[in-house]
mmCIF file of C-alpha atoms and ligand atoms in Angstrom:
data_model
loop_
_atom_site.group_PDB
_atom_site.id
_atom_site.type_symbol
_atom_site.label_atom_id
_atom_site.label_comp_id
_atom_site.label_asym_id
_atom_site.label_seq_id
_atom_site.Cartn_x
_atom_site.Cartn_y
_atom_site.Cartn_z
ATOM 1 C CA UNK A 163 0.000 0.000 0.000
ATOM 2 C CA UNK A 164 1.369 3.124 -1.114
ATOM 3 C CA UNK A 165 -1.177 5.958 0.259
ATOM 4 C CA UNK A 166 -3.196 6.322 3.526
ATOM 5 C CA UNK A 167 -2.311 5.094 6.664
ATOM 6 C CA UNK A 168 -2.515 1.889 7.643
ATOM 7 C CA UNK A 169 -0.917 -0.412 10.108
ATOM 8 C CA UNK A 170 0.008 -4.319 9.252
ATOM 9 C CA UNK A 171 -1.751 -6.598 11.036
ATOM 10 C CA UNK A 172 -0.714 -9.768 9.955
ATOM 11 C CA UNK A 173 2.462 -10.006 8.152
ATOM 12 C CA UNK A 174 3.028 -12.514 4.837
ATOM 13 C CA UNK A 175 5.282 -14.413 6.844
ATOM 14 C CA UNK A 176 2.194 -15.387 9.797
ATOM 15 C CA UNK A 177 -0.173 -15.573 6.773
ATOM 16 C CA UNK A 178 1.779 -18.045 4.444
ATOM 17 C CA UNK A 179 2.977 -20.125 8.161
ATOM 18 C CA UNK A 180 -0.624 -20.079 9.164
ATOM 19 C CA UNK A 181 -2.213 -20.989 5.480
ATOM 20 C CA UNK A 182 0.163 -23.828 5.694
ATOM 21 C CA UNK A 183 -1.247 -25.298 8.859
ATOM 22 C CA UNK A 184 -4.678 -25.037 8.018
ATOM 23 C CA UNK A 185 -3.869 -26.584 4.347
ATOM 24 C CA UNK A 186 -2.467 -29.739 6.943
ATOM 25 C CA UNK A 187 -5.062 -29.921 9.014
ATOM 26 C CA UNK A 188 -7.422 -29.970 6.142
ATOM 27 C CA UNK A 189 -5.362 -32.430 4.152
ATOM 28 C CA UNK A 190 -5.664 -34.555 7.039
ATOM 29 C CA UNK A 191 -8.745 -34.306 7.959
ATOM 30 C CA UNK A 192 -10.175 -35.127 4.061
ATOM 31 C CA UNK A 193 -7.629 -37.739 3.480
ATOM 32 C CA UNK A 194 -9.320 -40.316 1.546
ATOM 33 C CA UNK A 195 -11.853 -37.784 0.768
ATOM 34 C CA UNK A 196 -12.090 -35.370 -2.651
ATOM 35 C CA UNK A 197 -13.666 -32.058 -1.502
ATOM 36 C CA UNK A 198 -15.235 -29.410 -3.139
ATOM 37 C CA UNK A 199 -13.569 -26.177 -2.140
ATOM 38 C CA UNK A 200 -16.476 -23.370 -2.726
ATOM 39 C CA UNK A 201 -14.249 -19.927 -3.410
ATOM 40 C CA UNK A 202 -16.639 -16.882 -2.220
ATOM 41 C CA UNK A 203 -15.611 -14.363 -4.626
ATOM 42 C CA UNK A 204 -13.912 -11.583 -4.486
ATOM 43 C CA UNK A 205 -12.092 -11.299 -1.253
ATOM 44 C CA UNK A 206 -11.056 -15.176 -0.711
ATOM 45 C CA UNK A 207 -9.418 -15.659 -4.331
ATOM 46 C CA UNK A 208 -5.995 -15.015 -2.832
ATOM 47 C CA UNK A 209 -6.134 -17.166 0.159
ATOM 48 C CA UNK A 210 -7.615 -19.706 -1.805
ATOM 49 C CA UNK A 211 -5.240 -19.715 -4.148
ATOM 50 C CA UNK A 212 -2.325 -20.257 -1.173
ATOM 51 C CA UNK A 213 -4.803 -22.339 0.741
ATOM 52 C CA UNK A 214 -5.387 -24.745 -2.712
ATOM 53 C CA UNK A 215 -1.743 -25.509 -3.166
ATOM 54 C CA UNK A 216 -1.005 -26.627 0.450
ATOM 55 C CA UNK A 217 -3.688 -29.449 0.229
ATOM 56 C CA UNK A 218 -2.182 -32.751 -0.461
ATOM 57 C CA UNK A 219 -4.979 -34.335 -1.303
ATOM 58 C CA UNK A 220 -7.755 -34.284 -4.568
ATOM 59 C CA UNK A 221 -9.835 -31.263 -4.332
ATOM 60 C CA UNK A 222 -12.466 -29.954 -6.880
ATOM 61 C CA UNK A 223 -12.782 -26.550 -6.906
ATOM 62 C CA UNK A 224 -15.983 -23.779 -7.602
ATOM 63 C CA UNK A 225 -16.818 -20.449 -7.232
ATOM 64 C CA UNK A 226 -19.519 -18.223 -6.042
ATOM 65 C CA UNK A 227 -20.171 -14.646 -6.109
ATOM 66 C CA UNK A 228 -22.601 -13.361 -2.940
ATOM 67 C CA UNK A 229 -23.201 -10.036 -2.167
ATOM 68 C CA UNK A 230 -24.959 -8.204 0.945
ATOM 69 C CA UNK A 231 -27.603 -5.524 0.355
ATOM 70 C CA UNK A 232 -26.404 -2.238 1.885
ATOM 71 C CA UNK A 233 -25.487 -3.025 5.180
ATOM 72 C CA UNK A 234 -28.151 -0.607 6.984
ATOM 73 C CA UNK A 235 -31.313 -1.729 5.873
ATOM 74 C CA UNK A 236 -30.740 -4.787 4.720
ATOM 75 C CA UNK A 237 -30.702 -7.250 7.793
ATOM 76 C CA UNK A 238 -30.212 -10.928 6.474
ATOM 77 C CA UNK A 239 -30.447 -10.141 2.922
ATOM 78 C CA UNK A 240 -27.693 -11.830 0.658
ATOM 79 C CA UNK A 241 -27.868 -11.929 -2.937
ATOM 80 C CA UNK A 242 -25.994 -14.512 -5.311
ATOM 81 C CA UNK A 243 -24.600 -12.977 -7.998
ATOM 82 C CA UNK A 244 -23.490 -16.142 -9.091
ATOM 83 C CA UNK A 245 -23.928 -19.420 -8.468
ATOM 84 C CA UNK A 246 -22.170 -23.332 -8.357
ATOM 85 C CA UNK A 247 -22.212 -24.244 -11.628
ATOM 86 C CA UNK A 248 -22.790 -27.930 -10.696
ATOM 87 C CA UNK A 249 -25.163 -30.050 -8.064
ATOM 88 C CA UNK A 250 -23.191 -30.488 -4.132
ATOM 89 C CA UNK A 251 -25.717 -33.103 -3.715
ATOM 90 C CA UNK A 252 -23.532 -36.661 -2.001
ATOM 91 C CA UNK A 253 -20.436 -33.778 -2.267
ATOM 92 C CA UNK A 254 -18.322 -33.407 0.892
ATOM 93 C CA UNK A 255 -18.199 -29.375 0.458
ATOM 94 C CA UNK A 256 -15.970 -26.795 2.070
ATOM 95 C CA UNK A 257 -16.383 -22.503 1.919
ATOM 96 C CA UNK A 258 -13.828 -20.686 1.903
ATOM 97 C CA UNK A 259 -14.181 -17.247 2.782
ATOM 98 C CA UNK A 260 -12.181 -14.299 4.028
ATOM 99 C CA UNK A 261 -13.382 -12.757 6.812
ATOM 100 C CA UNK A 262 -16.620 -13.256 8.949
ATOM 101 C CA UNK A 263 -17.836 -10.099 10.220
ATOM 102 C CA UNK A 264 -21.760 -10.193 11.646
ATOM 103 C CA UNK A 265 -21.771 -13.679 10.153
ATOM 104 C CA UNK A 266 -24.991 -12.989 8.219
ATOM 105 C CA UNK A 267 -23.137 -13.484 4.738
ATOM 106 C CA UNK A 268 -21.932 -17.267 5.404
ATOM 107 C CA UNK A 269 -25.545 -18.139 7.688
ATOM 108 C CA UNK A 270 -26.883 -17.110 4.706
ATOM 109 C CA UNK A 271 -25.024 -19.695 2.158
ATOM 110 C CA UNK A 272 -24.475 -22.279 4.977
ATOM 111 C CA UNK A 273 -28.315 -22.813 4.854
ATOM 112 C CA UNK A 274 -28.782 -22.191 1.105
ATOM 113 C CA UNK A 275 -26.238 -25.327 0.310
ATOM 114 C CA UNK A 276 -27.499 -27.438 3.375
ATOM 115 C CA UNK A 277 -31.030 -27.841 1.231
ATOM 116 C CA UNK A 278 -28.790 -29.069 -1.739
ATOM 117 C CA UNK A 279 -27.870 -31.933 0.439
ATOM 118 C CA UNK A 280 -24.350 -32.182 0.406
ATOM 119 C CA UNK A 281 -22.805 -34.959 2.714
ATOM 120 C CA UNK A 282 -20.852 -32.569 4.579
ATOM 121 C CA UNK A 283 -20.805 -28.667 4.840
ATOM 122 C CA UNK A 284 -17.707 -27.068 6.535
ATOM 123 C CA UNK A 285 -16.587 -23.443 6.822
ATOM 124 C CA UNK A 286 -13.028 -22.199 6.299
ATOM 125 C CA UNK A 287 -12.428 -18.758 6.726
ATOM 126 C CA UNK A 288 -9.049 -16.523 7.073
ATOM 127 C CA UNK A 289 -10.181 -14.799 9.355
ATOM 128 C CA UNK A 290 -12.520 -13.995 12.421
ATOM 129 C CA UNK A 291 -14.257 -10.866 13.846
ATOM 130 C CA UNK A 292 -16.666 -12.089 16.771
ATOM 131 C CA UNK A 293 -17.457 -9.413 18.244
ATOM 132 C CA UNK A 294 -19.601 -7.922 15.559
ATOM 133 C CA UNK A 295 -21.529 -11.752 15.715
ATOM 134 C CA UNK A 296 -25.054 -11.127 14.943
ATOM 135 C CA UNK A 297 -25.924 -14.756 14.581
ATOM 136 C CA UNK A 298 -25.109 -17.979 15.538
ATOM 137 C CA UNK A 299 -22.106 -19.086 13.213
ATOM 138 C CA UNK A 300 -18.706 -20.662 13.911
ATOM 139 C CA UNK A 301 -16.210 -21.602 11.095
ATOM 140 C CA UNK A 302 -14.990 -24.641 12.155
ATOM 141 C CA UNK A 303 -11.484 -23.389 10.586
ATOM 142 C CA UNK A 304 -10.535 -20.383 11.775
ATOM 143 C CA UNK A 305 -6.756 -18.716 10.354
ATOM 144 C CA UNK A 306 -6.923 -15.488 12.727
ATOM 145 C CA UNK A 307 -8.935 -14.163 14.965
ATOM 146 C CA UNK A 308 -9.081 -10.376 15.064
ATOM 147 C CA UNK A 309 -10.201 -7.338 17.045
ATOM 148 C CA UNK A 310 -13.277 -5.243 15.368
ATOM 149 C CA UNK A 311 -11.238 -3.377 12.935
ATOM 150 C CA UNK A 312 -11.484 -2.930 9.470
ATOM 151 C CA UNK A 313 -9.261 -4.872 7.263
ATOM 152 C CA UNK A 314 -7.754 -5.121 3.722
ATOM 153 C CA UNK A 315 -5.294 -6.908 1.187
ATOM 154 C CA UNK A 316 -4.903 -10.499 1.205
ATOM 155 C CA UNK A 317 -8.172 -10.525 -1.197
ATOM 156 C CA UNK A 318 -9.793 -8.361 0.779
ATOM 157 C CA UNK A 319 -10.380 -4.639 -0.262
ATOM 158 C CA UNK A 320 -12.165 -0.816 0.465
ATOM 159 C CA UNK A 321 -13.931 0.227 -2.450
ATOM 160 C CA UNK A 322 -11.892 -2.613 -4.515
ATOM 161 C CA UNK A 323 -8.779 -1.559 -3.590
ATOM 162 C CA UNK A 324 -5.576 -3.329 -1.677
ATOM 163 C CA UNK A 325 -6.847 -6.760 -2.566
ATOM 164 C CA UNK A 326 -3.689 -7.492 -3.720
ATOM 165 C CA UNK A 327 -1.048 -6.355 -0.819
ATOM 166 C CA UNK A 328 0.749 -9.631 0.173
ATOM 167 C CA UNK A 329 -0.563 -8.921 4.085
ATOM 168 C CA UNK A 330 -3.359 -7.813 6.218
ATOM 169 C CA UNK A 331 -3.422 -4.318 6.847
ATOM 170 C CA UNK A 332 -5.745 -2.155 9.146
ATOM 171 C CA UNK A 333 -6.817 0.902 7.739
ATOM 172 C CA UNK A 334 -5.984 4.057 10.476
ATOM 173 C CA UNK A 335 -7.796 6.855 8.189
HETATM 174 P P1 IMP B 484 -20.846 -10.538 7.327
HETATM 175 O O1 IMP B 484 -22.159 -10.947 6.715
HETATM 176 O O2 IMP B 484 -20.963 -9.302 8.165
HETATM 177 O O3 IMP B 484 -20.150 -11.654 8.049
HETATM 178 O O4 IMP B 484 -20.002 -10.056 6.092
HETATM 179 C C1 IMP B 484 -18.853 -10.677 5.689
HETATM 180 C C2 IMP B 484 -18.379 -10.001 4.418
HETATM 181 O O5 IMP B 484 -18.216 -8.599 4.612
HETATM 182 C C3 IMP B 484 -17.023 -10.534 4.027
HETATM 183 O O6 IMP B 484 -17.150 -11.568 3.099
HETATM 184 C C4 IMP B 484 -16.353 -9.328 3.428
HETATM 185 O O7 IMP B 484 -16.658 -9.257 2.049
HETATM 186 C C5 IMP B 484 -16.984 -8.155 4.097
HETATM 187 N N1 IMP B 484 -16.150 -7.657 5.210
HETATM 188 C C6 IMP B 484 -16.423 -7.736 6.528
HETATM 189 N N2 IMP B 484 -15.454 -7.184 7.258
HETATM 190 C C7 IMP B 484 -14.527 -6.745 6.376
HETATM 191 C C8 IMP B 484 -13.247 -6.088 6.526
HETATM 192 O O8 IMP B 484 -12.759 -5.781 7.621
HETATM 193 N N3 IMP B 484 -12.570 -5.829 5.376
HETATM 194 C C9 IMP B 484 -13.047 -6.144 4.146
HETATM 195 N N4 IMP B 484 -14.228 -6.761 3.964
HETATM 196 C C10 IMP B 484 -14.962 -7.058 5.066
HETATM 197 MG MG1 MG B 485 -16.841 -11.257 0.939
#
């Protein structure tokens, strides 16, 4: 990042140590398994893209594109932009996303792709904000869990910017 102030919060180093571990503890916990590995579009193409090549195991891999109305008025409302492109039905499926915030955004999907059926339905998200939780959702793998701050680079952006700085950076105004 080249303008603004900002102040790293997780270096490339922690990220690529900690996207390693999780990539482990997924490999291990699929082995024998062939996931599908559902990318939420934008913000987790980059960590998806580390996350994918530290799996040692057969992974499929598909995207979606999910949007929240504007925030204010729009309580649970998501909208899919765009959807899997095949069935999950029998499918042992994993989301990976980059940052749970009120949670609303993954509730949202979780429940959408449990009517589909899949065998199993897992969350894997970079990172964690809990304390702006406004339902009940838990990724059951977590890379870092952070204080209410917003956050960018990594994938994740303001206004579609910063996506790609190699670390996480809090923006200070
Ligand atoms: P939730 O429904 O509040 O959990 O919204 C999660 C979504 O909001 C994420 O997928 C991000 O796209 C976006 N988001 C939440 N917090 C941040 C942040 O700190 N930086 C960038 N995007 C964020
Ligand atoms: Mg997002």
């Amino acid at each position: 990042m080249t303008d603004g102030n900002y102040k790293i919060l997780i270096s490339e180093n922690d990220l690529q140590r900690r996207v390693k571990e999780l990539g482990a503890q997924i490999s291990d916990d699929y082995k024998g398994l062939e996931p599908l590995i559902v990318g939420i579009l934008r913000g987790s193409s980059v960590f998806l893209a580390d996350l994918a090549r530290e799996l040692t195991i057969n992974a499929y891999f598909d995207f979606m594109v999910v949007t929240r109305y504007g925030y204010s008025e729009s309580g649970g409302k998501i909208r899919f932009i765009k959807d899997l492109d095949r069935s999950i039905e029998g499918k042992d499926v994993i989301i990976v996303e980059d940052i749970i915030d009120e949670g609303v955004t993954l509730y949202t999907l979780k429940n959408e792709l449990l009517k589909r059926k899949p065998t199993s339905l897992k969350i894997c998200s970079l990172l964690d904000k809990p304390a702006n939780r406004s339902v009940d959702l838990t990724a059951d793998y977590t890379g870092f869990v952070i204080e209410d701050a917003f956050v960018v680079g990594y994938g994740m952006d303001c206004k579609q910017r910063y996506r790609n700085v190699p670390y996480v950076a809090m923006m200070t105004n």
